[in-house]
Amino acid sequence: MELHFFPGQKLLLALHITGNNQVKVAGRYEAWSGPSTGGTDPRMPEEPTWPGEYIIAKAKVYLTPSWKLSGIKWGTPLQDKPSINDVWYRINSKTWASVKKDHAISRKDIIRLHFELYQIRTVPATWVFNDFGPVVIMWFKDRNNNKQLDGDETLSGQFFHTTPENEAQVSANLPVTFKNSHGCIHLHPKDRNLLFSQGFFNPGTPFTIHSYYERYLEKPL
């Protein structure tokens, strides 16, 4: 199994490689990269998705203070507290905390965000605003060619993920509309699930990001 991404074509290929090096395309998926040149977003400038040969490392729930809505895990249970104009989120089975106090996100903001995504003016039952979706798939540069993250190797700061907008579109059976990322690779939620089920996101899978100028032309890579 191999994955190949052609950012200039917005094309992710899932390939089976046979014993005699014959290439069979198992799937073609629309996927969006960062722009080919840097951007100007004041929160974090957009950057190109870095070409190279990598190895899939792992999937994980992603949290980061760099993005205000991404300090809470996707799917975290919420409790609406209109009497105190707040929303609580569950930290563990016995503990709840204030979204407003911990993350500076008001109840009004949560209702607005939910309406923008789902056209419902209410506090959702779970957190559906993490910018990186339910899970990210991470990769690394395999310097010693053993398909394991070890030695001085580090995870890339770019990874596969979905977006809250695309997750909402799928939940409403609407067409998915993509946009460029800040450098990561945006996937359709259903394609992410399919690639997981087929084993293409298993640790150790080779993954190549081609240059923005390369094109896949229906021939062996």
Short mmCIF file of C-alpha atoms in Angstrom, two decimals:
data_model
loop_
_atom_site.label_atom_id
_atom_site.label_comp_id
_atom_site.label_asym_id
_atom_site.label_seq_id
_atom_site.Cartn_x
_atom_site.Cartn_y
_atom_site.Cartn_z
CA MET A 1 0.00 0.00 0.00
CA GLU A 2 1.09 3.55 -0.75
CA LEU A 3 -0.47 7.00 -0.70
CA HIS A 4 0.45 9.71 -3.23
CA PHE A 5 -0.76 13.30 -3.06
CA PHE A 6 -0.64 15.68 -6.02
CA PRO A 7 -1.48 19.12 -4.59
CA GLY A 8 -1.59 20.76 -8.02
CA GLN A 9 -4.39 18.38 -9.00
CA LYS A 10 -6.02 18.24 -5.56
CA LEU A 11 -5.68 14.50 -5.94
CA LEU A 12 -4.92 11.81 -3.36
CA LEU A 13 -4.22 8.35 -4.76
CA ALA A 14 -4.40 5.13 -2.77
CA LEU A 15 -2.26 2.51 -4.50
CA HIS A 16 -1.66 -1.20 -4.22
CA ILE A 17 1.82 -2.28 -5.34
CA THR A 18 2.04 -5.92 -6.42
CA GLY A 19 5.04 -8.20 -6.00
CA ASN A 20 6.25 -7.46 -9.53
CA ASN A 21 5.91 -3.69 -8.96
CA GLN A 22 2.66 -3.37 -10.86
CA VAL A 23 0.61 -0.40 -9.68
CA LYS A 24 -3.12 -0.69 -9.10
CA VAL A 25 -5.12 2.40 -8.17
CA ALA A 26 -7.38 1.45 -5.26
CA GLY A 27 -8.96 4.89 -4.94
CA ARG A 28 -8.89 8.50 -6.10
CA TYR A 29 -9.93 11.20 -3.64
CA GLU A 30 -10.26 14.96 -3.75
CA ALA A 31 -7.96 16.56 -1.19
CA TRP A 32 -6.83 20.16 -0.72
CA SER A 33 -3.41 21.41 0.34
CA GLY A 34 -2.04 24.72 1.44
CA PRO A 35 -1.48 27.31 -1.30
CA SER A 36 1.55 26.96 -3.56
CA THR A 37 2.88 30.24 -2.15
CA GLY A 38 2.62 31.68 1.35
CA GLY A 39 -0.51 33.40 2.62
CA THR A 40 -1.35 36.31 4.90
CA ASP A 41 -3.75 34.94 7.53
CA PRO A 42 -2.90 36.96 10.69
CA ARG A 43 -3.71 33.97 12.93
CA MET A 44 -1.15 31.79 11.15
CA PRO A 45 0.09 32.46 7.61
CA GLU A 46 -0.83 29.79 5.07
CA GLU A 47 2.08 27.79 3.70
CA PRO A 48 2.61 25.21 0.95
CA THR A 49 2.24 21.54 1.80
CA TRP A 50 5.82 20.29 1.90
CA PRO A 51 6.76 17.80 -0.84
CA GLY A 52 8.73 14.71 0.08
CA GLU A 53 8.62 11.03 0.92
CA TYR A 54 7.10 10.21 4.30
CA ILE A 55 5.68 7.42 6.43
CA ILE A 56 2.26 7.47 8.09
CA ALA A 57 2.89 7.61 11.85
CA LYS A 58 -0.41 7.55 13.71
CA ALA A 59 -3.90 8.94 14.09
CA LYS A 60 -4.77 11.06 17.12
CA VAL A 61 -7.23 13.58 18.48
CA TYR A 62 -5.59 16.96 18.04
CA LEU A 63 -5.64 19.82 20.52
CA THR A 64 -3.75 23.09 20.21
CA PRO A 65 -3.87 26.51 21.88
CA SER A 66 -2.90 28.08 18.55
CA TRP A 67 -6.51 27.82 17.34
CA LYS A 68 -9.14 29.08 19.76
CA LEU A 69 -11.77 26.46 18.93
CA SER A 70 -9.29 23.59 19.00
CA GLY A 71 -8.56 23.46 22.72
CA ILE A 72 -11.50 21.08 23.24
CA LYS A 73 -11.69 17.59 21.76
CA TRP A 74 -14.21 16.97 19.01
CA GLY A 75 -17.22 15.15 20.49
CA THR A 76 -16.72 16.36 24.07
CA PRO A 77 -20.16 16.45 25.80
CA LEU A 78 -21.60 19.90 26.51
CA GLN A 79 -24.19 21.22 28.96
CA ASP A 80 -26.12 24.39 28.20
CA LYS A 81 -26.35 26.69 31.23
CA PRO A 82 -28.58 29.60 30.11
CA SER A 83 -29.31 30.69 33.69
CA ILE A 84 -25.65 31.65 34.11
CA ASN A 85 -25.08 32.46 30.42
CA ASP A 86 -22.46 29.75 30.02
CA VAL A 87 -21.75 26.35 28.50
CA TRP A 88 -19.97 23.58 30.37
CA TYR A 89 -17.82 20.89 28.82
CA ARG A 90 -16.97 17.54 30.34
CA ILE A 91 -13.38 17.05 31.44
CA ASN A 92 -13.91 13.53 32.80
CA SER A 93 -16.76 11.34 34.03
CA LYS A 94 -17.16 13.41 37.20
CA THR A 95 -15.94 16.88 36.26
CA TRP A 96 -17.38 19.68 34.14
CA ALA A 97 -15.84 23.08 33.46
CA SER A 98 -16.80 26.40 31.90
CA VAL A 99 -16.04 26.92 28.22
CA LYS A 100 -16.19 30.68 28.79
CA LYS A 101 -13.74 30.62 31.69
CA ASP A 102 -11.29 28.09 30.28
CA HIS A 103 -11.37 29.00 26.60
CA ALA A 104 -12.87 32.51 26.40
CA ILE A 105 -15.72 31.30 24.16
CA SER A 106 -19.13 32.61 25.16
CA ARG A 107 -22.49 30.85 25.02
CA LYS A 108 -23.56 33.39 22.39
CA ASP A 109 -20.53 32.49 20.26
CA ILE A 110 -21.27 28.77 20.54
CA ILE A 111 -24.88 29.25 19.43
CA ARG A 112 -23.72 31.43 16.53
CA LEU A 113 -21.09 28.91 15.44
CA HIS A 114 -23.60 26.07 15.61
CA PHE A 115 -26.06 28.03 13.49
CA GLU A 116 -23.38 28.82 10.90
CA LEU A 117 -22.56 25.11 10.58
CA TYR A 118 -25.91 23.38 11.14
CA GLN A 119 -28.55 26.15 10.81
CA ILE A 120 -29.80 25.43 14.33
CA ARG A 121 -29.74 28.17 16.97
CA THR A 122 -28.88 26.08 20.00
CA VAL A 123 -25.97 24.77 22.02
CA PRO A 124 -25.05 21.39 20.51
CA ALA A 125 -24.86 18.24 22.61
CA THR A 126 -21.16 17.83 21.83
CA TRP A 127 -18.24 20.00 20.73
CA VAL A 128 -18.22 20.12 16.91
CA PHE A 129 -15.96 23.12 16.39
CA ASN A 130 -12.41 21.78 16.64
CA ASP A 131 -10.71 23.10 13.49
CA PHE A 132 -9.04 19.72 12.89
CA GLY A 133 -12.13 17.54 13.07
CA PRO A 134 -12.46 14.33 15.09
CA VAL A 135 -9.00 12.95 14.28
CA VAL A 136 -5.80 13.83 12.42
CA ILE A 137 -3.44 11.48 10.58
CA MET A 138 0.22 12.34 11.10
CA TRP A 139 3.34 11.50 9.12
CA PHE A 140 7.13 11.78 9.44
CA LYS A 141 10.33 11.77 7.40
CA ASP A 142 11.86 8.29 7.79
CA ARG A 143 15.58 9.10 7.89
CA ASN A 144 16.75 5.56 8.71
CA ASN A 145 14.25 3.76 6.44
CA ASN A 146 12.79 1.45 9.08
CA LYS A 147 9.20 2.78 8.84
CA GLN A 148 9.22 3.64 12.55
CA LEU A 149 9.34 7.01 14.26
CA ASP A 150 12.60 6.82 16.20
CA GLY A 151 16.05 8.32 16.57
CA ASP A 152 16.06 12.02 15.71
CA GLU A 153 12.90 11.75 13.59
CA THR A 154 9.96 14.02 14.40
CA LEU A 155 6.34 14.26 13.35
CA SER A 156 5.54 16.73 10.62
CA GLY A 157 3.61 19.82 11.63
CA GLN A 158 1.30 19.13 8.70
CA PHE A 159 -1.22 16.28 8.61
CA PHE A 160 -4.47 14.97 7.14
CA HIS A 161 -7.68 16.23 8.70
CA THR A 162 -11.26 17.23 7.98
CA THR A 163 -12.90 20.56 8.84
CA PRO A 164 -15.99 21.43 10.91
CA GLU A 165 -17.64 22.80 7.77
CA ASN A 166 -17.14 19.57 5.85
CA GLU A 167 -18.26 17.43 8.79
CA ALA A 168 -21.46 19.51 9.00
CA GLN A 169 -22.07 19.21 5.25
CA VAL A 170 -21.78 15.43 5.41
CA SER A 171 -24.12 15.22 8.40
CA ALA A 172 -26.73 17.16 6.41
CA ASN A 173 -26.16 15.13 3.21
CA LEU A 174 -24.97 18.25 1.42
CA PRO A 175 -22.17 18.46 -1.17
CA VAL A 176 -18.77 18.95 0.42
CA THR A 177 -17.03 22.19 -0.56
CA PHE A 178 -13.30 22.33 0.08
CA LYS A 179 -10.96 25.24 0.62
CA ASN A 180 -7.19 25.53 0.83
CA SER A 181 -5.61 24.69 4.16
CA HIS A 182 -2.84 26.43 6.07
CA GLY A 183 -0.49 23.62 5.00
CA CYS A 184 -2.26 20.44 6.08
CA ILE A 185 -4.29 18.23 3.72
CA HIS A 186 -8.07 18.52 3.90
CA LEU A 187 -10.06 15.34 3.27
CA HIS A 188 -13.72 14.48 2.77
CA PRO A 189 -14.95 12.87 6.03
CA LYS A 190 -16.29 9.81 4.20
CA ASP A 191 -13.00 9.39 2.34
CA ARG A 192 -11.10 9.58 5.63
CA ASN A 193 -13.28 6.81 7.04
CA LEU A 194 -12.85 4.67 3.92
CA LEU A 195 -9.06 5.05 3.92
CA PHE A 196 -9.00 4.03 7.58
CA SER A 197 -11.14 0.96 6.90
CA GLN A 198 -8.92 -0.11 4.00
CA GLY A 199 -5.73 0.23 6.03
CA PHE A 200 -4.13 3.09 4.11
CA PHE A 201 -3.73 5.16 7.28
CA ASN A 202 -2.07 2.33 9.19
CA PRO A 203 1.31 3.23 10.72
CA GLY A 204 4.12 2.39 8.33
CA THR A 205 2.28 3.19 5.09
CA PRO A 206 4.57 5.02 2.61
CA PHE A 207 3.23 8.45 1.67
CA THR A 208 4.58 10.77 -1.02
CA ILE A 209 3.67 14.43 -1.41
CA HIS A 210 4.52 15.46 -4.96
CA SER A 211 5.38 18.99 -6.05
CA TYR A 212 2.66 21.41 -7.08
CA TYR A 213 3.85 21.07 -10.67
CA GLU A 214 3.74 17.27 -10.91
CA ARG A 215 0.73 15.58 -12.49
CA TYR A 216 -0.56 12.04 -12.32
CA LEU A 217 -1.07 10.86 -15.90
CA GLU A 218 -2.55 7.36 -15.51
CA LYS A 219 0.77 5.58 -15.65
CA PRO A 220 2.93 3.79 -13.06
CA LEU A 221 4.60 6.18 -10.65
#
